[in-house]
Coordinates of C-alpha atoms in Angstrom, one line a residue:
X1 CA -81.4 43.5 -26.3
X2 CA -78.9 42.7 -23.6
X3 CA -80.0 40.7 -20.6
X4 CA -79.2 42.0 -17.2
X5 CA -76.6 39.4 -16.7
X6 CA -74.7 40.4 -19.8
X7 CA -74.9 44.0 -18.8
X8 CA -73.4 43.2 -15.4
X9 CA -70.7 41.1 -16.9
X10 CA -69.7 43.8 -19.3
X11 CA -69.7 46.4 -16.5
X12 CA -67.5 44.1 -14.4
X13 CA -65.1 43.6 -17.3
X14 CA -64.9 47.4 -17.8
X15 CA -64.1 48.1 -14.1
X16 CA -61.4 45.4 -14.0
X17 CA -59.6 47.1 -16.9
X18 CA -59.5 50.4 -15.1
X19 CA -56.8 51.4 -12.5
X20 CA -57.7 50.7 -8.9
X21 CA -59.7 53.3 -7.0
X22 CA -57.6 56.0 -5.4
X23 CA -55.0 56.0 -8.2
X24 CA -54.7 59.1 -10.3
X25 CA -54.6 58.9 -14.0
X26 CA -51.9 60.8 -15.9
X27 CA -54.5 63.3 -16.9
X28 CA -55.3 64.0 -13.2
X29 CA -51.7 64.4 -12.0
X30 CA -50.1 67.8 -12.0
X31 CA -46.7 67.3 -13.5
X32 CA -44.7 70.5 -13.5
X33 CA -44.2 72.2 -16.9
X34 CA -40.7 71.4 -18.4
X35 CA -39.5 74.9 -17.6
X36 CA -40.8 74.8 -14.0
X37 CA -38.9 71.9 -12.4
X38 CA -36.7 72.5 -9.4
X39 CA -33.5 72.1 -11.4
X40 CA -34.8 74.6 -14.0
X41 CA -35.6 77.1 -11.3
X42 CA -32.1 76.5 -9.8
X43 CA -30.5 77.2 -13.2
X44 CA -32.5 80.4 -13.5
X45 CA -31.6 81.5 -10.0
X46 CA -27.9 80.7 -10.4
X47 CA -26.9 83.7 -12.5
X48 CA -28.9 86.0 -10.2
X49 CA -26.8 84.8 -7.3
X50 CA -23.5 85.3 -9.2
X51 CA -23.0 81.7 -10.2
X52 CA -22.0 82.1 -13.9
X53 CA -19.3 79.5 -14.6
X54 CA -19.1 75.7 -14.7
X55 CA -17.4 75.6 -11.3
X56 CA -20.6 76.9 -9.8
X57 CA -22.6 73.7 -10.6
X58 CA -22.1 72.5 -7.1
X59 CA -23.8 75.6 -5.9
X60 CA -26.7 74.8 -8.3
X61 CA -27.2 71.5 -6.4
X62 CA -27.3 73.4 -3.1
X63 CA -29.9 75.8 -4.5
X64 CA -31.9 72.7 -5.8
X65 CA -31.8 71.1 -2.4
X66 CA -33.0 74.3 -0.7
X67 CA -35.8 74.8 -3.2
X68 CA -37.0 71.2 -2.6
X69 CA -36.9 71.7 1.1
X70 CA -38.9 74.9 0.8
X71 CA -41.6 73.2 -1.3

């Protein structure tokens, strides 16, 4: 049977191995799905706006900036 002191020490050791309070674990964060990033949305919107060639990549960055500003 564990004494109260050992239980406290074990608990303290367990807490010190955890992340500080207020931090989110990776499981709690909401990372966007790979197909739902701002750049992916800009690539999907590019052809809809008539940006079909490689020269339009500069326009993709403009769309990306506008999407980030709107978020």
